[in-house]
Each structure stands twice: as structure tokens, then as C-alpha cells.
CSV table of C-alpha atoms and ligand atoms in Angstrom, one decimal:
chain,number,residue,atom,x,y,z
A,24,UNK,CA,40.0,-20.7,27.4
A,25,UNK,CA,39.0,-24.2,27.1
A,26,UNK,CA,37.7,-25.7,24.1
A,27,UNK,CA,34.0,-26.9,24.2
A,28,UNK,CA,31.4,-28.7,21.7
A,29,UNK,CA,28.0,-26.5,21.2
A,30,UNK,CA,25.3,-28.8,19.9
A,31,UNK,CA,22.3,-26.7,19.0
A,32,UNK,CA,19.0,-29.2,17.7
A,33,UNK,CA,15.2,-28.5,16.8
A,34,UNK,CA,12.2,-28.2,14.5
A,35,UNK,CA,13.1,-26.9,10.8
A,36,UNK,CA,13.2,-23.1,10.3
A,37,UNK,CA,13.7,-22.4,14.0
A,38,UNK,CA,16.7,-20.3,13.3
A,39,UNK,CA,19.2,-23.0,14.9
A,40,UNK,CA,21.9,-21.9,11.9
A,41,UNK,CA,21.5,-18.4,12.4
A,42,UNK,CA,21.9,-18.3,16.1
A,43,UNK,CA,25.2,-21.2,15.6
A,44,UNK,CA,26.5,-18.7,13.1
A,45,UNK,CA,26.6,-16.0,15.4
A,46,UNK,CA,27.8,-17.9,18.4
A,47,UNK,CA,30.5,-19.7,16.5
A,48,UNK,CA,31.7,-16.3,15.4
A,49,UNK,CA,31.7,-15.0,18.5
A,50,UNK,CA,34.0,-17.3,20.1
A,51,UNK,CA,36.3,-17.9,16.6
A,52,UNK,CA,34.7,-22.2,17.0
A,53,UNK,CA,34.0,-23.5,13.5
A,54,UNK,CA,30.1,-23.6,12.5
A,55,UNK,CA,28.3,-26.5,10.7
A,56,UNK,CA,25.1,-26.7,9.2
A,57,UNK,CA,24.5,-30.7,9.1
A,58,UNK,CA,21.1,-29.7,7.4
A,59,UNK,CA,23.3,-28.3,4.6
A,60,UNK,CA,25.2,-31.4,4.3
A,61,UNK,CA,21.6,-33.7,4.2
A,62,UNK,CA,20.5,-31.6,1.2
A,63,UNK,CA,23.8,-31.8,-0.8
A,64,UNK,CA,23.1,-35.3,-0.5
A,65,UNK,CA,19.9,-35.3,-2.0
A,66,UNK,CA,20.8,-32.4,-4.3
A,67,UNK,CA,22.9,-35.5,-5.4
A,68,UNK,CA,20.2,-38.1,-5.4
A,69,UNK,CA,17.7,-35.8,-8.0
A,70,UNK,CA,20.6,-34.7,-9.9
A,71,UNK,CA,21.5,-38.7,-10.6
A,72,UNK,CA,17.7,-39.3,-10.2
A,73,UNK,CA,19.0,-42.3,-7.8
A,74,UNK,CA,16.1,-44.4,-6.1
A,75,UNK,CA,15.8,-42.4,-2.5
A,76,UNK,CA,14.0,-45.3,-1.3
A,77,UNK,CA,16.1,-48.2,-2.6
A,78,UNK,CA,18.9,-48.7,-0.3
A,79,UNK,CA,21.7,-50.1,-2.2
A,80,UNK,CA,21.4,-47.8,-5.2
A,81,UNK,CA,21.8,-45.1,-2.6
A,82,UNK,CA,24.6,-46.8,-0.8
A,83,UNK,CA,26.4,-47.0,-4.1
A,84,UNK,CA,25.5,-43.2,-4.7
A,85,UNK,CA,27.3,-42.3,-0.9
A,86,UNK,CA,30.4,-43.6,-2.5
A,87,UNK,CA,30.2,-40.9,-5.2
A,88,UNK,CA,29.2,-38.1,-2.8
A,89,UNK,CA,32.3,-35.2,-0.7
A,90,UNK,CA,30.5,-32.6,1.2
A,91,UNK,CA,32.3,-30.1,2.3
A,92,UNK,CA,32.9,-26.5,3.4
A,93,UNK,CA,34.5,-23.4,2.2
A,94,UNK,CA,34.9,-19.5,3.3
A,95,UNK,CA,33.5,-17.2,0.6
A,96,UNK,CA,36.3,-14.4,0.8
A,97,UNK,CA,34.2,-12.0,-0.5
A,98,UNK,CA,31.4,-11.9,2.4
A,99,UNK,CA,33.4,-14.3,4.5
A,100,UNK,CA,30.5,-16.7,5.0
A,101,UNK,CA,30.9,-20.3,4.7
A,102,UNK,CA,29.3,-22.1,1.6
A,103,UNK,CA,28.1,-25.7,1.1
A,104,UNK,CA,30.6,-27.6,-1.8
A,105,UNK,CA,28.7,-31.3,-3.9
A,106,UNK,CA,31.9,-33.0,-5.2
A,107,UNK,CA,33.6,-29.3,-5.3
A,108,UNK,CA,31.0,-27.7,-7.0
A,109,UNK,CA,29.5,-24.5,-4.8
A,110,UNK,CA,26.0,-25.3,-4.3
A,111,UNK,CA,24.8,-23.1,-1.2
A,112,UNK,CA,22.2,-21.1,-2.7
A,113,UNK,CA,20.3,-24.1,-4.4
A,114,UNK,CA,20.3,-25.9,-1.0
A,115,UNK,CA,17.7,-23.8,0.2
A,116,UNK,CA,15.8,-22.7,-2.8
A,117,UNK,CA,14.8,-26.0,-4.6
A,118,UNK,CA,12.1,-26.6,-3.9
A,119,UNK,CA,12.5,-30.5,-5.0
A,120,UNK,CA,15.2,-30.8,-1.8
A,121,UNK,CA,12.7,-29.7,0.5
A,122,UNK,CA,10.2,-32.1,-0.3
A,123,UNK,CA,12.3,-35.3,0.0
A,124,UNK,CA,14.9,-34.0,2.4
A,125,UNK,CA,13.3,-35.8,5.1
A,126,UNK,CA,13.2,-39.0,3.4
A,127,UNK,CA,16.7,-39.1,2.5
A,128,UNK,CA,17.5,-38.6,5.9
A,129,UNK,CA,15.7,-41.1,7.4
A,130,UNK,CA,17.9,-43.7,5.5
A,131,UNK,CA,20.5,-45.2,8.4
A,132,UNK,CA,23.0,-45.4,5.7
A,133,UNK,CA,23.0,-41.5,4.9
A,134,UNK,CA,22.8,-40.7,8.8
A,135,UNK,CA,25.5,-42.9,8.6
A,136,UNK,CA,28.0,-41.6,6.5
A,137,UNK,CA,27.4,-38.0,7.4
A,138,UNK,CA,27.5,-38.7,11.1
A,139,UNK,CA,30.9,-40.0,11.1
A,140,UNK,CA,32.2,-37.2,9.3
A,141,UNK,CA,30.7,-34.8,11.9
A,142,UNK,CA,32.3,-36.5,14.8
A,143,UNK,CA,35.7,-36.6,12.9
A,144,UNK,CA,34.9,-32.5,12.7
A,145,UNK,CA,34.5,-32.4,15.8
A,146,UNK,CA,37.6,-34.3,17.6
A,147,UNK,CA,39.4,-31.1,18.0
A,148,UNK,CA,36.1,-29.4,19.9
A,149,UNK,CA,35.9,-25.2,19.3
A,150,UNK,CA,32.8,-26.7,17.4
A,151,UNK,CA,28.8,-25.3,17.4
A,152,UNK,CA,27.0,-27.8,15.2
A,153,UNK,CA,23.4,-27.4,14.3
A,154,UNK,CA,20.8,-30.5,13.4
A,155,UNK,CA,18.6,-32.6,14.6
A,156,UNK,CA,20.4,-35.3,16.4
A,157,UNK,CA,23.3,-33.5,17.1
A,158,UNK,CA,23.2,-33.4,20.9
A,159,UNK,CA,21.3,-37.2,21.2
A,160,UNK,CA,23.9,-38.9,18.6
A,161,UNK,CA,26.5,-36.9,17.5
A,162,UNK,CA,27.7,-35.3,20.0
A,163,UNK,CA,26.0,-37.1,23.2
A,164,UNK,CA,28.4,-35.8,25.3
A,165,UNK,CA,28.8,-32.1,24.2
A,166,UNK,CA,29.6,-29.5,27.0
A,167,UNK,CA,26.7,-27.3,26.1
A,168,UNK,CA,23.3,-28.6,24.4
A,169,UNK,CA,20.7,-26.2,23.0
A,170,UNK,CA,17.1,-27.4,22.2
A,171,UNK,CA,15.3,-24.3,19.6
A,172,UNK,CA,11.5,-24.1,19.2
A,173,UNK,CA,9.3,-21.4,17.9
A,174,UNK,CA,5.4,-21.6,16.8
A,175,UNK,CA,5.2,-23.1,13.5
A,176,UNK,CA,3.2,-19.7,12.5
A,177,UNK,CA,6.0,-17.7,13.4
A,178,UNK,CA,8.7,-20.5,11.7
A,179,UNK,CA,6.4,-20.2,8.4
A,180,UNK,CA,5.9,-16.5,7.9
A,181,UNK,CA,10.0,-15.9,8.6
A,182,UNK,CA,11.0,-18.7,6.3
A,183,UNK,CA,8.7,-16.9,4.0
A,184,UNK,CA,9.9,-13.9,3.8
A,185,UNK,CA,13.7,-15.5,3.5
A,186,UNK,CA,12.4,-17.3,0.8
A,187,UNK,CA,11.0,-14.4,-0.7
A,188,UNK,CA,13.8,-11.8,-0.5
A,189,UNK,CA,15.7,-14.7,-2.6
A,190,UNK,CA,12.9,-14.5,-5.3
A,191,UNK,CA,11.4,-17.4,-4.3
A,192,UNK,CA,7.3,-17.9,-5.5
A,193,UNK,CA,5.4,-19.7,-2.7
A,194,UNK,CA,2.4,-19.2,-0.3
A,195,UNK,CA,2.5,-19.1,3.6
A,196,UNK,CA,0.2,-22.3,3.5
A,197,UNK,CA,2.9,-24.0,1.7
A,198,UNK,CA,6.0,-23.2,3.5
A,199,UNK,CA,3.7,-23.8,6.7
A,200,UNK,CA,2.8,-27.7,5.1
A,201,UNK,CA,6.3,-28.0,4.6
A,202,UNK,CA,7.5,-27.9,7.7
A,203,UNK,CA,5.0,-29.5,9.5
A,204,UNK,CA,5.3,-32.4,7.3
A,205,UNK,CA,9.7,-32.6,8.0
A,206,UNK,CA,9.0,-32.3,12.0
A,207,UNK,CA,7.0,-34.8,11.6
A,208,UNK,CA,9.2,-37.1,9.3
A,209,UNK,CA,12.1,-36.1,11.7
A,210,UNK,CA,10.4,-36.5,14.9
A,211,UNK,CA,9.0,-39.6,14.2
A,212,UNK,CA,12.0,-41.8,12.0
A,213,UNK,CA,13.4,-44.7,13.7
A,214,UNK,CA,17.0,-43.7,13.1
A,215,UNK,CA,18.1,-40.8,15.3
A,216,UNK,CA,14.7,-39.2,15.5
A,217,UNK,CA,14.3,-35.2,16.2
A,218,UNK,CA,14.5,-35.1,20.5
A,219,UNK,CA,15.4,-33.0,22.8
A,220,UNK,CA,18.6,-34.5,24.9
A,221,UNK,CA,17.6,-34.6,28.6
A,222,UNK,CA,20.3,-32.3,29.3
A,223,UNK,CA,19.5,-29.9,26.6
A,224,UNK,CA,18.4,-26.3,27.6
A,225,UNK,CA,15.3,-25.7,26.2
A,226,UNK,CA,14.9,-22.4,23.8
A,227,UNK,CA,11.7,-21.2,22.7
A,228,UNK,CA,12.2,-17.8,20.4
A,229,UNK,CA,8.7,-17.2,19.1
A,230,UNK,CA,8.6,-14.0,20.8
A,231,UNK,CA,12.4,-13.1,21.1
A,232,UNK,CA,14.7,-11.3,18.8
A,233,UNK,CA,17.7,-12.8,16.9
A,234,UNK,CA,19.7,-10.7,19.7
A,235,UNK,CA,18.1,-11.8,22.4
A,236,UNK,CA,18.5,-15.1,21.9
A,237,UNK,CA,21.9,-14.6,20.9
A,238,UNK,CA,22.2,-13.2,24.4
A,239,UNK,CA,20.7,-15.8,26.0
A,240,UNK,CA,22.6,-18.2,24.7
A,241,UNK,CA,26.3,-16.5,25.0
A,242,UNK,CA,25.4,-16.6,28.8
A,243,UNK,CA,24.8,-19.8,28.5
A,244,UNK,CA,28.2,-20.7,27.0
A,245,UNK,CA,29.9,-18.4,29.2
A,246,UNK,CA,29.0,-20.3,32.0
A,247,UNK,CA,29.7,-23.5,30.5
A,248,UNK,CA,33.5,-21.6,30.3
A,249,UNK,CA,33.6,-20.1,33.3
A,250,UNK,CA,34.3,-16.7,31.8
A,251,UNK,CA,30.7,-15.0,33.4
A,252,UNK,CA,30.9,-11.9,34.8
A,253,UNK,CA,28.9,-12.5,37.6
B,330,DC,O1,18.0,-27.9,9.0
B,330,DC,P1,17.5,-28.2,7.6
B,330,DC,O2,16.1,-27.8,7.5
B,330,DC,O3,18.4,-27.6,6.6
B,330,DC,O4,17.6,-29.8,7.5
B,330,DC,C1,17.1,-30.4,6.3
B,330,DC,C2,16.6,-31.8,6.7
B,330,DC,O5,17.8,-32.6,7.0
B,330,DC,C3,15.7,-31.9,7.8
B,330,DC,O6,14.3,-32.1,7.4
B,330,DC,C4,16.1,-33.2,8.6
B,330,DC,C5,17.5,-33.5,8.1
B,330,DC,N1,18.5,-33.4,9.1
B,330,DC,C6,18.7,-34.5,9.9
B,330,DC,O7,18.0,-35.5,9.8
B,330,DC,N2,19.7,-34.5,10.9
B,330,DC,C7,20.5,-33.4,11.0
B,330,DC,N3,21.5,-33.4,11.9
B,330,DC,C8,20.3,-32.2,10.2
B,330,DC,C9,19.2,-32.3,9.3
């Protein structure tokens, strides 16, 4: 079976992970969550309360920063490491990281540095990556390119009720400001902003299940591998 790159892009809680997750599992291709690895680097920035918005203190802070990967044996999921510390479950529920996420990522010199070490992750292909530039700059010339969008409504209420199965105390309103405030940071940056690749297939899953989408995009990638069954 040949070996392809899956670059799957789109607005914040979308489900883009999720559906990589699945599709990397699937076909045995290693997943990454470059959302995951923008948050361990601002996890980094509060934790050494570094100037976001003061370029060579963050510069100097990059030097400092590994962000990497590991399988958790025990549930056999993979987990975000800072500098070899495990720091998956704080990526998501600090608050603090969601609110200046989008900043830090707008800096060319973090997009930088992590976009290099996605492309080195991906010289061996057997890849799906999810982001927001993943299929426009990382990957421009990935085999298959997925574009995921879902009403902001729906996006809010389901990352509310992740949020709130992990204990998490928030409103609807404020998940929902949230992300409308990072799509629009993301969508409207000068570096890399959030677009859909012109040869990106277009996924909206407002109305569709986790499966169905799964689906939807496995026959997507079997065509791209010339393994459909029709
Ligand atoms: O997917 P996420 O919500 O975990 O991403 C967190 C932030 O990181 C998001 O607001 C934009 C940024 N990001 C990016 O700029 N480029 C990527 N490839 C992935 C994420």
C-alpha cells in the first residue's frame, strides 16, 4: 500500500483531531495534533511569564522549548510532552492557553520553529496531521487534504460538554466567545492564516456523526490509495 500525507485543517473545535485520530488508526499512519504542540509552547511562555508579544524574548524562550509525543501504554493514546514533562490534560483545560493561544501563534518565529519539525515528521509520509495551515504550508503538496467546518453553535455546545465531563466550570457564551475570537485571530494573521487549500475537500459535520464523517473521509483516502471497492 503506498504511503500518503493526510492534511486535515479548520476552525477550532471542529473535531479535526478526533476524526485524524481515528483515520490515523485505521490505516496504522502516525497522528499529530500541531494544536497540541502551539499550546505546549505557550504552556511554556506563562509558565516563564515570557513577553508573548516581544519577539526576541520569545525567540530566546524557542531555544528552551522540545515538544514531543509519547504513547500512554495504559489507554494507548498519544500524549503531549513540555521539555519531557507530560502535559496533555493541561493543554486543553487552562483556561490561560486558550486565551493567548492565538497570539502566540501568530508569531512567524513560533510557526517557524514548529513547522519545521512537522515537515521533518513527515518525510517518511504514513502521516494525518491536523492544524490550521497544514495543507496550505506544511504539507502543500499532501496526497489527500481535508477542510472541517461545523456551525460555531454546534462547535460551542460540544466543546462544552468536553469541557465539562473534564470538570471544567464555564458558560456556553464563553466557550462560544472563545472560539469566535481564535477563527478570527487565525483566519485573519499574516503568517500562514487559517484557509482552505484550493484542493482541499470541503467537510462540513454540523449535522453528521463522528462515524459518518469517519466514513466519509476513509472513502476519501481509499480512493486516494486505490484500495475502493467500487
Ligand atoms: O487546534 P487547537 O484549537 O488546539 O489549536 C490551538 C491554536 O493553535 C489555534 O487557535 C491556532 C493555533 N494553530 C495554528 O496556528 N496552526 C496549527 N497548525 C495548529 C494550531
Amino acid at each position: 500500500m503506498n504511503k500518503i500525507i493526510i492534511a486535515i485543517d479548520g476552525y477550532s473545535s471542529c473535531g479535526k483531531s478526533t476524526l485524524a485520530k481515528h483515520v490515523a488508526k485505521a490505516l496504522n499512519y502516525r497522528f499529530i495534533d500541531t494544536g497540541a504542540m502551539y499550546r505546549a509552547v505557550t504552556l511554556y511562555m506563562l509558565n516563564h511569564q515570557i513577553d508573548i508579544y516581544n519577539t526576541d524574548a520569545v525567540m530566546d524562550a524557542l531555544k528552551n522549548i522540545s515538544v514531543s509525543f509519547q504513547i500512554n501504554p495504559e489507554n494507548n493514546t498519544q500524549e503531549t510532552y513540555l521539555n519531557n514533562e507530560n502535559v496533555e490534560n493541561e493543554l486543553r483545560t487552562n483556561s490561560r492557553i486558550a486565551s493567548i493561544v492565538s497570539d502566540v501563534s501568530a508569531n512567524s518565529v513560533v510557526r517557524r520553529f514548529l513547522v519545521k519539525q512537522q515537515q521533518y515528521m513527515g518525510i517518511e509520509k504514513a502521516i494525518v496531521m491536523d492544524g490550521r495551515d497544514i495543507g496550505t504550508v506544511v504539507f502543500p503538496t499532501a496526497e489527500l487534504k481535508l477542510f472541517i467546518t461545523a456551525d460555531p453553535q454546534i462547535r460551542a455546545q460540544r466543546r462544552f460538554d468536553e469541557l465539562k465531563e473534564k470538570g471544567q466550570t464555564t458558560t456556553i457564551e464563553e466557550v462560544l466567545a472563545n472560539l469566535k475570537k481564535r477563527d478570527h485571530i487565525d483566519s485573519t494573521r499574516a503568517d500562514s492564516p487559517l484557509k482552505k487549500a484550493d484542493d482541499a475537500i470541503e467537510i462540513n459535520n454540523s449535522n453528521m456523526t463522528r462515524e459518518e464523517q469517519f466514513e466519509f473521509a476513509m472513502e476519501l483516502v481509499k480512493k486516494k490509495l486505490g484500495t475502493a471497492s467500487e
